[in-house]
C-alpha cells in the first residue's frame, strides 16, 4: 500500500489533504522543502503560516537538541527555566499591560488551546457565556472554539457552550457594505455592532477577532475598525480578545501584532503557529488583573514544555535579531504588485499585508464581486505544485489562494515564486 492509501485506511476521512496526488514532505532547508521522491519546492505556505523563520533553522534545531539532551518534559507543576525565559521575552514585546498592571503569559500546545484559555478567562471574569465574533472567522477546532467560528465549512455542530453573536467587519470584498469608503464602512460596522448589543440580554463576556482572518481567506476590515469597536466594547465593559495566531510576530510587515493597526490595545492576545517554527506552541497574553482572575486551579501538561519553549525562544530571538518584520515589509510589495498587475479576469481581489497575501479567484464575466471559483483555485494549487511552488487555499468558498512564505524570504525567491504563481493562474483561467 502507498502512504496515501495507508493514511486513508487509518486516519479519519475528514482529515484534509492537498493535491490529487498528495505529497510526503521529507525534509526542509530555508524556504525550500523536498518530497519523498526528491522533488524540490519553494514553500509559500510554511505549514499553514507556522514555519515562520526558516525550515531547519540552525539556531532552533540546536536549541531543541541541547534541551532534549537534558530534559524533554516536566509539566507546569515544576519550575521551568525555558518557559519563564520565553514568557519574559513575549511579555516584553507584547504591548499589553503597563507598569501598574504588567503583562503575564500562559503557554499552551496550540492556538486552539490558547483561544480556549482566553475564552475561559473572559467568561469567568465577566460571569457570562455570551461572545461576540466576526462573520467568516476561524478560531480553532475544539468544542468551544468551533462554537465561536463564523464559517460553516469549519463548524460541524450547532451545539455550543457559548451564546455567540456574529457581527460584520471581517471582510470587505463580499460584504453588504462593499463599495463604501473605509470611514463609511467602519461607521456601518459599528452601527451593526451597537444594534446587535441592543438586542442581547445580559452582559457579553468578550469580543474575539482575527485582525486578518486566516482560514477565511486573509480578509479584514480597514485599519481602525477594531479600534472603533473597542470604544463601544469599553463603554459596556466587554473584553476584546485579539486572535494573533496567524498575524503575530511581524508577518504583516507594518506592525509586530495585527491589532496595532487598530489604534487601540486589546485586553487579551492569543498566539501560536509561527512562534514555535513548527514546534507545538501557543499562548495567551493578558494584564495581571485579567490573567490572575481565575478562581480555580489550572495547569498545562504540555503547554510551555522545556523542549518547545527552548526552540520557540531561539526562534523569537532570531526573528528580532535579524529584523524579519522589516524583511516582510520589504518583500511583500513585489508580490502584491505582481499579482495586481496580472490583470487576470479570474483574480477578483488581492489583499493582505506584508507576507500574508490572499488572492480571491472568481469566474470571469460574473460581475464584481465575481462568483467564487473554487475549481480555479484548485487548478492553480496543482499548477503551482507542478512548477515547484507550494501555496495554501482557503476562504468561505474555498476559492482564495493563501500566500505566506517564511519571513526570511529573499527577493530572488519572491520573484521565483511570483513567476510560478502568475503562470499557474494564467494556465487555470478559462
Short mmCIF file of C-alpha atoms in Angstrom, two decimals:
data_model
loop_
_atom_site.label_atom_id
_atom_site.label_comp_id
_atom_site.label_asym_id
_atom_site.label_seq_id
_atom_site.Cartn_x
_atom_site.Cartn_y
_atom_site.Cartn_z
CA UNK A 1 0.00 0.00 0.00
CA UNK A 2 1.12 3.55 -0.69
CA UNK A 3 1.47 6.03 2.15
CA UNK A 4 -1.66 7.76 0.81
CA UNK A 5 -3.63 4.52 0.99
CA UNK A 6 -2.31 3.80 4.48
CA UNK A 7 -3.26 7.33 5.56
CA UNK A 8 -6.84 6.90 4.36
CA UNK A 9 -7.08 3.45 5.94
CA UNK A 10 -6.05 4.51 9.46
CA UNK A 11 -6.80 8.25 9.75
CA UNK A 12 -10.23 9.98 9.61
CA UNK A 13 -11.83 10.63 6.23
CA UNK A 14 -12.36 14.28 7.22
CA UNK A 15 -8.61 14.88 7.55
CA UNK A 16 -7.98 17.08 4.50
CA UNK A 17 -5.07 16.52 2.13
CA UNK A 18 -3.83 18.84 -0.62
CA UNK A 19 -3.45 17.72 -4.24
CA UNK A 20 -4.88 14.94 -6.38
CA UNK A 21 -1.71 13.00 -5.59
CA UNK A 22 -0.76 14.10 -2.05
CA UNK A 23 2.94 14.62 -1.38
CA UNK A 24 5.04 13.46 1.55
CA UNK A 25 7.35 16.25 2.71
CA UNK A 26 10.60 14.60 3.71
CA UNK A 27 12.93 17.47 4.66
CA UNK A 28 13.33 21.23 4.52
CA UNK A 29 16.03 23.87 4.46
CA UNK A 30 15.49 27.63 4.47
CA UNK A 31 12.47 28.43 2.31
CA UNK A 32 12.52 25.08 0.48
CA UNK A 33 11.20 21.58 1.14
CA UNK A 34 11.75 18.25 -0.62
CA UNK A 35 9.23 15.45 -1.02
CA UNK A 36 9.98 11.75 -0.59
CA UNK A 37 10.66 11.46 -4.33
CA UNK A 38 13.34 14.15 -4.17
CA UNK A 39 11.30 16.93 -5.80
CA UNK A 40 12.18 20.42 -4.51
CA UNK A 41 9.57 23.09 -3.75
CA UNK A 42 9.69 26.74 -2.78
CA UNK A 43 7.44 26.91 0.28
CA UNK A 44 4.98 29.82 0.22
CA UNK A 45 2.70 28.41 2.95
CA UNK A 46 5.05 27.34 5.76
CA UNK A 47 2.89 24.53 7.12
CA UNK A 48 -0.08 26.96 7.48
CA UNK A 49 1.97 30.03 8.50
CA UNK A 50 3.87 28.00 11.09
CA UNK A 51 7.40 27.74 9.71
CA UNK A 52 7.85 31.44 10.40
CA UNK A 53 11.59 31.95 10.05
CA UNK A 54 13.00 29.05 8.01
CA UNK A 55 12.99 25.28 7.71
CA UNK A 56 15.74 23.62 9.79
CA UNK A 57 16.86 26.96 11.22
CA UNK A 58 20.19 26.05 12.89
CA UNK A 59 19.53 28.19 15.97
CA UNK A 60 16.23 26.41 16.62
CA UNK A 61 17.44 22.88 15.88
CA UNK A 62 20.45 23.39 18.17
CA UNK A 63 18.27 24.75 20.99
CA UNK A 64 15.92 21.77 20.67
CA UNK A 65 18.77 19.24 20.54
CA UNK A 66 20.52 20.78 23.54
CA UNK A 67 17.30 20.79 25.58
CA UNK A 68 16.37 17.25 24.52
CA UNK A 69 19.72 16.10 25.88
CA UNK A 70 18.79 17.48 29.30
CA UNK A 71 15.04 17.03 29.90
CA UNK A 72 12.12 16.98 27.46
CA UNK A 73 9.10 17.21 29.73
CA UNK A 74 8.16 18.29 33.24
CA UNK A 75 4.66 19.96 33.16
CA UNK A 76 3.83 23.31 34.75
CA UNK A 77 3.92 21.75 38.23
CA UNK A 78 7.69 22.32 38.33
CA UNK A 79 9.83 25.39 37.77
CA UNK A 80 10.81 25.56 34.12
CA UNK A 81 13.59 27.97 33.07
CA UNK A 82 12.98 27.89 29.26
CA UNK A 83 9.27 28.54 29.81
CA UNK A 84 9.94 31.52 32.09
CA UNK A 85 12.56 32.99 29.75
CA UNK A 86 10.20 32.65 26.78
CA UNK A 87 7.30 34.18 28.72
CA UNK A 88 9.51 37.10 29.78
CA UNK A 89 10.51 37.76 26.17
CA UNK A 90 6.90 37.55 24.94
CA UNK A 91 5.65 39.87 27.68
CA UNK A 92 8.36 42.38 26.73
CA UNK A 93 7.28 42.54 23.06
CA UNK A 94 3.54 42.14 23.72
CA UNK A 95 2.47 45.77 24.04
CA UNK A 96 -0.10 44.56 26.58
CA UNK A 97 -0.49 45.83 30.13
CA UNK A 98 1.55 48.58 31.78
CA UNK A 99 3.72 49.43 34.76
CA UNK A 100 0.80 49.22 37.16
CA UNK A 101 -0.73 46.10 35.54
CA UNK A 102 2.06 44.20 33.78
CA UNK A 103 1.53 41.50 31.18
CA UNK A 104 1.55 37.83 32.11
CA UNK A 105 1.77 34.86 29.72
CA UNK A 106 0.19 31.39 29.80
CA UNK A 107 1.65 28.91 27.32
CA UNK A 108 -0.36 26.19 25.57
CA UNK A 109 0.37 23.49 22.96
CA UNK A 110 -1.71 25.15 20.20
CA UNK A 111 -3.69 28.14 19.02
CA UNK A 112 -6.94 26.31 19.67
CA UNK A 113 -5.99 25.85 23.33
CA UNK A 114 -4.82 29.46 23.51
CA UNK A 115 -8.25 30.65 22.39
CA UNK A 116 -9.88 28.19 24.79
CA UNK A 117 -7.89 29.71 27.64
CA UNK A 118 -8.78 33.25 26.58
CA UNK A 119 -12.47 32.36 26.48
CA UNK A 120 -12.17 30.79 29.93
CA UNK A 121 -10.58 33.96 31.31
CA UNK A 122 -13.18 36.25 29.76
CA UNK A 123 -16.26 34.21 30.58
CA UNK A 124 -15.08 33.61 34.15
CA UNK A 125 -14.20 37.25 34.78
CA UNK A 126 -17.41 38.56 33.24
CA UNK A 127 -19.62 35.74 34.58
CA UNK A 128 -21.17 35.34 31.14
CA UNK A 129 -21.13 32.82 28.28
CA UNK A 130 -22.08 35.39 25.64
CA UNK A 131 -19.43 36.02 22.98
CA UNK A 132 -19.23 38.41 20.03
CA UNK A 133 -17.31 37.21 16.97
CA UNK A 134 -16.85 38.24 13.36
CA UNK A 135 -18.57 36.58 10.45
CA UNK A 136 -16.21 34.44 8.32
CA UNK A 137 -13.93 33.86 11.34
CA UNK A 138 -12.00 30.78 12.46
CA UNK A 139 -10.64 30.28 15.98
CA UNK A 140 -9.85 26.57 16.33
CA UNK A 141 -11.17 23.02 16.22
CA UNK A 142 -12.18 22.38 19.86
CA UNK A 143 -15.79 22.32 21.04
CA UNK A 144 -15.57 25.85 22.44
CA UNK A 145 -13.69 27.43 19.54
CA UNK A 146 -15.90 25.83 16.90
CA UNK A 147 -18.76 27.47 18.78
CA UNK A 148 -17.38 30.94 18.02
CA UNK A 149 -16.23 30.23 14.45
CA UNK A 150 -18.28 32.11 11.87
CA UNK A 151 -17.55 29.87 8.88
CA UNK A 152 -19.84 26.94 8.10
CA UNK A 153 -17.04 24.97 6.44
CA UNK A 154 -15.37 24.61 9.85
CA UNK A 155 -18.45 24.26 12.09
CA UNK A 156 -19.64 20.64 12.13
CA UNK A 157 -22.05 21.08 15.05
CA UNK A 158 -24.52 23.67 16.33
CA UNK A 159 -24.06 22.51 19.92
CA UNK A 160 -22.20 25.13 21.93
CA UNK A 161 -21.07 26.16 25.42
CA UNK A 162 -21.50 29.79 24.31
CA UNK A 163 -24.20 32.07 23.03
CA UNK A 164 -22.41 33.60 20.07
CA UNK A 165 -23.44 36.72 18.16
CA UNK A 166 -21.77 37.44 14.82
CA UNK A 167 -21.13 40.98 13.60
CA UNK A 168 -19.97 42.47 10.30
CA UNK A 169 -16.43 43.65 9.69
CA UNK A 170 -14.32 40.61 8.89
CA UNK A 171 -14.06 41.30 5.18
CA UNK A 172 -14.92 43.98 2.63
CA UNK A 173 -14.88 42.28 -0.77
CA UNK A 174 -18.12 40.33 -0.28
CA UNK A 175 -19.59 42.47 2.50
CA UNK A 176 -23.05 44.06 2.19
CA UNK A 177 -21.10 47.26 2.90
CA UNK A 178 -18.76 46.74 -0.07
CA UNK A 179 -18.29 49.90 -2.09
CA UNK A 180 -18.31 52.20 0.92
CA UNK A 181 -15.26 54.27 1.76
CA UNK A 182 -13.18 52.99 4.67
CA UNK A 183 -14.68 55.57 7.01
CA UNK A 184 -18.23 54.76 5.92
CA UNK A 185 -17.52 51.04 6.20
CA UNK A 186 -16.27 51.42 9.77
CA UNK A 187 -19.32 53.52 10.68
CA UNK A 188 -21.66 50.90 9.22
CA UNK A 189 -19.96 48.06 11.11
CA UNK A 190 -20.01 50.00 14.38
CA UNK A 191 -23.72 50.66 13.88
CA UNK A 192 -24.23 46.93 13.30
CA UNK A 193 -22.30 46.14 16.50
CA UNK A 194 -24.41 48.56 18.52
CA UNK A 195 -27.60 47.10 17.06
CA UNK A 196 -26.54 43.56 18.00
CA UNK A 197 -25.68 44.66 21.54
CA UNK A 198 -29.06 46.39 21.87
CA UNK A 199 -30.71 43.02 21.28
CA UNK A 200 -28.56 40.96 23.65
CA UNK A 201 -29.93 40.26 27.09
CA UNK A 202 -27.42 40.41 29.96
CA UNK A 203 -23.70 41.07 29.84
CA UNK A 204 -21.45 39.97 26.98
CA UNK A 205 -18.15 38.44 28.09
CA UNK A 206 -15.88 39.22 25.16
CA UNK A 207 -15.43 40.09 21.52
CA UNK A 208 -12.88 37.92 19.68
CA UNK A 209 -11.42 38.80 16.29
CA UNK A 210 -8.52 37.99 14.00
CA UNK A 211 -7.01 41.27 12.73
CA UNK A 212 -6.69 39.49 9.38
CA UNK A 213 -8.83 36.38 9.06
CA UNK A 214 -6.67 33.39 8.17
CA UNK A 215 -8.83 30.43 7.20
CA UNK A 216 -11.41 32.97 5.99
CA UNK A 217 -9.10 33.89 3.12
CA UNK A 218 -6.82 36.62 4.53
CA UNK A 219 -9.71 39.06 4.76
CA UNK A 220 -10.07 42.08 7.03
CA UNK A 221 -11.82 45.35 7.53
CA UNK A 222 -10.00 48.70 7.23
CA UNK A 223 -7.32 49.76 9.68
CA UNK A 224 -9.03 51.38 12.65
CA UNK A 225 -12.13 49.18 12.59
CA UNK A 226 -11.20 47.12 15.64
CA UNK A 227 -10.21 50.30 17.46
CA UNK A 228 -13.66 51.75 16.75
CA UNK A 229 -15.18 48.51 18.03
CA UNK A 230 -13.02 48.80 21.17
CA UNK A 231 -14.60 52.14 22.05
CA UNK A 232 -18.04 50.53 22.05
CA UNK A 233 -16.86 47.46 23.93
CA UNK A 234 -15.28 49.50 26.71
CA UNK A 235 -18.45 51.51 27.20
CA UNK A 236 -20.03 48.23 28.25
CA UNK A 237 -17.07 46.55 29.99
CA UNK A 238 -16.75 43.87 27.28
CA UNK A 239 -13.27 42.36 26.88
CA UNK A 240 -11.54 42.38 23.48
CA UNK A 241 -9.56 39.25 22.53
CA UNK A 242 -7.20 39.67 19.57
CA UNK A 243 -6.54 36.30 17.92
CA UNK A 244 -2.98 36.73 16.62
CA UNK A 245 -2.39 33.06 15.81
CA UNK A 246 -1.66 33.95 12.17
CA UNK A 247 -1.00 37.71 12.21
CA UNK A 248 1.52 37.91 15.06
CA UNK A 249 5.32 38.24 15.15
CA UNK A 250 5.72 40.81 12.37
CA UNK A 251 4.18 38.90 9.48
CA UNK A 252 2.15 41.92 8.36
CA UNK A 253 5.36 43.92 8.00
CA UNK A 254 3.96 47.23 9.22
CA UNK A 255 3.45 46.09 12.82
CA UNK A 256 4.62 43.33 15.16
CA UNK A 257 0.99 42.47 16.02
CA UNK A 258 -2.05 42.75 13.81
CA UNK A 259 -4.00 44.65 16.47
CA UNK A 260 -1.51 47.53 16.33
CA UNK A 261 -3.18 48.79 13.13
CA UNK A 262 -6.36 49.44 15.12
CA UNK A 263 -5.23 52.35 17.27
CA UNK A 264 -6.31 50.58 20.46
CA UNK A 265 -4.92 47.87 22.76
CA UNK A 266 -6.80 44.58 23.33
CA UNK A 267 -7.48 43.14 26.77
CA UNK A 268 -6.23 39.66 25.80
CA UNK A 269 -3.95 38.49 22.98
CA UNK A 270 -3.66 34.89 21.80
CA UNK A 271 -0.83 33.49 19.68
CA UNK A 272 0.58 30.24 18.26
CA UNK A 273 1.89 28.91 14.92
CA UNK A 274 4.94 30.99 13.95
CA UNK A 275 6.41 31.39 17.42
CA UNK A 276 7.30 27.68 17.52
CA UNK A 277 8.52 27.49 13.91
CA UNK A 278 6.89 24.05 13.70
CA UNK A 279 7.03 23.15 17.39
CA UNK A 280 3.69 22.83 19.20
CA UNK A 281 3.43 26.22 20.88
CA UNK A 282 0.67 28.74 21.64
CA UNK A 283 -0.35 31.02 24.43
CA UNK A 284 -2.28 33.88 25.96
CA UNK A 285 -1.07 37.33 26.99
CA UNK A 286 -3.10 39.49 29.37
CA UNK A 287 -2.58 42.11 32.08
CA UNK A 288 -2.13 40.66 35.55
CA UNK A 289 -5.62 41.81 36.58
CA UNK A 290 -7.14 39.63 33.86
CA UNK A 291 -4.69 36.71 33.86
CA UNK A 292 -4.85 36.20 37.64
CA UNK A 293 -8.66 36.36 37.79
CA UNK A 294 -9.35 32.61 37.65
CA UNK A 295 -10.70 31.29 40.92
CA UNK A 296 -9.71 27.64 40.49
CA UNK A 297 -6.54 25.62 39.92
CA UNK A 298 -5.31 25.44 36.36
CA UNK A 299 -2.23 23.74 34.86
CA UNK A 300 -1.00 22.56 31.49
CA UNK A 301 0.60 19.16 30.99
CA UNK A 302 2.26 20.04 27.69
CA UNK A 303 1.97 23.84 27.49
CA UNK A 304 5.37 25.52 27.79
CA UNK A 305 7.33 22.27 27.81
CA UNK A 306 11.10 22.76 28.20
CA UNK A 307 11.68 21.44 24.68
CA UNK A 308 9.17 23.63 22.82
CA UNK A 309 9.97 26.67 24.95
CA UNK A 310 13.69 26.39 24.20
CA UNK A 311 13.03 26.14 20.48
CA UNK A 312 10.46 28.95 20.46
CA UNK A 313 12.76 31.25 22.41
CA UNK A 314 15.60 30.67 19.93
CA UNK A 315 13.18 31.32 17.08
CA UNK A 316 11.85 34.55 18.57
CA UNK A 317 15.33 35.84 19.30
CA UNK A 318 16.39 35.08 15.73
CA UNK A 319 13.36 36.94 14.36
CA UNK A 320 14.11 40.01 16.49
CA UNK A 321 17.87 39.98 15.94
CA UNK A 322 17.50 39.67 12.15
CA UNK A 323 14.66 42.22 11.86
CA UNK A 324 12.37 39.85 9.99
CA UNK A 325 9.38 42.14 10.37
CA UNK A 326 11.27 44.65 8.22
CA UNK A 327 12.00 41.91 5.68
CA UNK A 328 8.29 41.08 5.45
CA UNK A 329 7.62 44.75 4.75
CA UNK A 330 10.38 44.80 2.12
CA UNK A 331 9.48 41.61 0.24
CA UNK A 332 5.68 41.83 0.31
CA UNK A 333 5.18 44.74 -2.14
CA UNK A 334 6.77 42.92 -5.08
CA UNK A 335 4.31 40.05 -4.63
CA UNK A 336 1.32 42.39 -4.28
CA UNK A 337 2.36 44.49 -7.29
CA UNK A 338 2.96 41.46 -9.49
CA UNK A 339 -0.37 39.86 -8.64
CA UNK A 340 -2.30 43.09 -9.16
CA UNK A 341 -0.52 43.82 -12.43
CA UNK A 342 -1.52 40.45 -13.89
CA UNK A 343 -4.97 41.79 -14.77
CA UNK A 344 -6.47 38.30 -14.95
CA UNK A 345 -10.27 38.18 -15.15
CA UNK A 346 -10.07 35.29 -12.68
CA UNK A 347 -8.49 37.46 -9.96
CA UNK A 348 -11.26 39.26 -8.10
CA UNK A 349 -9.23 40.62 -5.20
CA UNK A 350 -5.64 40.76 -3.96
CA UNK A 351 -5.40 41.66 -0.27
CA UNK A 352 -3.46 41.30 2.95
CA UNK A 353 -0.28 42.84 4.36
CA UNK A 354 3.41 42.04 4.34
CA UNK A 355 3.95 38.32 3.74
CA UNK A 356 0.29 37.44 4.31
CA UNK A 357 -1.41 37.68 0.91
CA UNK A 358 -4.81 36.46 -0.23
CA UNK A 359 -5.86 36.10 -3.89
CA UNK A 360 -9.60 35.63 -4.39
CA UNK A 361 -10.37 33.75 -7.59
CA UNK A 362 -13.67 34.26 -9.41
CA UNK A 363 -15.41 33.03 -12.54
CA UNK A 364 -14.63 35.51 -15.34
CA UNK A 365 -17.56 37.57 -16.57
CA UNK A 366 -19.70 37.21 -13.43
CA UNK A 367 -19.50 40.82 -12.24
CA UNK A 368 -17.95 42.47 -9.21
CA UNK A 369 -17.58 40.73 -6.85
CA UNK A 370 -17.45 37.77 -9.15
CA UNK A 371 -18.87 34.33 -8.39
CA UNK A 372 -16.44 32.29 -6.27
CA UNK A 373 -14.34 29.88 -8.34
CA UNK A 374 -13.04 27.10 -6.08
CA UNK A 375 -12.33 24.98 -9.17
CA UNK A 376 -9.89 27.61 -10.44
CA UNK A 377 -8.24 27.82 -7.02
CA UNK A 378 -7.76 24.05 -7.01
CA UNK A 379 -6.31 24.16 -10.54
CA UNK A 380 -3.88 26.94 -9.50
CA UNK A 381 -2.84 24.93 -6.44
CA UNK A 382 -1.99 21.99 -8.70
CA UNK A 383 -0.30 24.23 -11.27
CA UNK A 384 1.91 25.79 -8.62
CA UNK A 385 2.92 22.37 -7.36
CA UNK A 386 3.95 21.29 -10.87
CA UNK A 387 6.10 24.43 -11.04
CA UNK A 388 7.78 23.70 -7.71
CA UNK A 389 5.77 26.10 -5.53
CA UNK A 390 3.57 25.32 -2.52
CA UNK A 391 0.76 27.73 -1.64
CA UNK A 392 -2.36 27.40 0.53
CA UNK A 393 -6.08 27.64 -0.13
CA UNK A 394 -8.98 28.89 1.99
CA UNK A 395 -11.93 31.25 2.19
CA UNK A 396 -15.58 30.51 2.88
CA UNK A 397 -15.99 29.11 -0.65
CA UNK A 398 -12.52 27.55 -0.96
CA UNK A 399 -11.60 30.00 -3.73
CA UNK A 400 -8.81 32.03 -2.11
CA UNK A 401 -5.09 31.37 -2.52
CA UNK A 402 -3.18 31.91 0.74
CA UNK A 403 0.41 33.04 0.31
CA UNK A 404 2.58 33.20 3.46
CA UNK A 405 6.26 32.29 2.97
CA UNK A 406 8.79 32.21 5.81
CA UNK A 407 9.85 35.70 6.87
CA UNK A 408 13.45 35.14 5.72
CA UNK A 409 12.26 35.13 2.08
CA UNK A 410 14.78 36.69 -0.31
CA UNK A 411 13.97 38.97 -3.24
CA UNK A 412 15.14 36.29 -5.71
CA UNK A 413 12.84 33.72 -4.09
CA UNK A 414 9.95 36.19 -4.12
CA UNK A 415 10.48 36.72 -7.86
CA UNK A 416 10.74 32.96 -8.48
CA UNK A 417 7.57 32.22 -6.56
CA UNK A 418 5.66 35.07 -8.18
CA UNK A 419 6.56 33.85 -11.68
CA UNK A 420 5.30 30.34 -10.88
CA UNK A 421 2.13 31.71 -9.31
CA UNK A 422 1.30 34.02 -12.25
CA UNK A 423 1.90 31.21 -14.74
CA UNK A 424 -0.38 28.88 -12.78
CA UNK A 425 -3.16 31.47 -12.64
CA UNK A 426 -2.94 32.16 -16.37
CA UNK A 427 -2.97 28.44 -17.13
CA UNK A 428 -6.06 27.85 -14.95
CA UNK A 429 -8.06 30.83 -16.23
CA UNK A 430 -10.82 29.77 -18.67
#
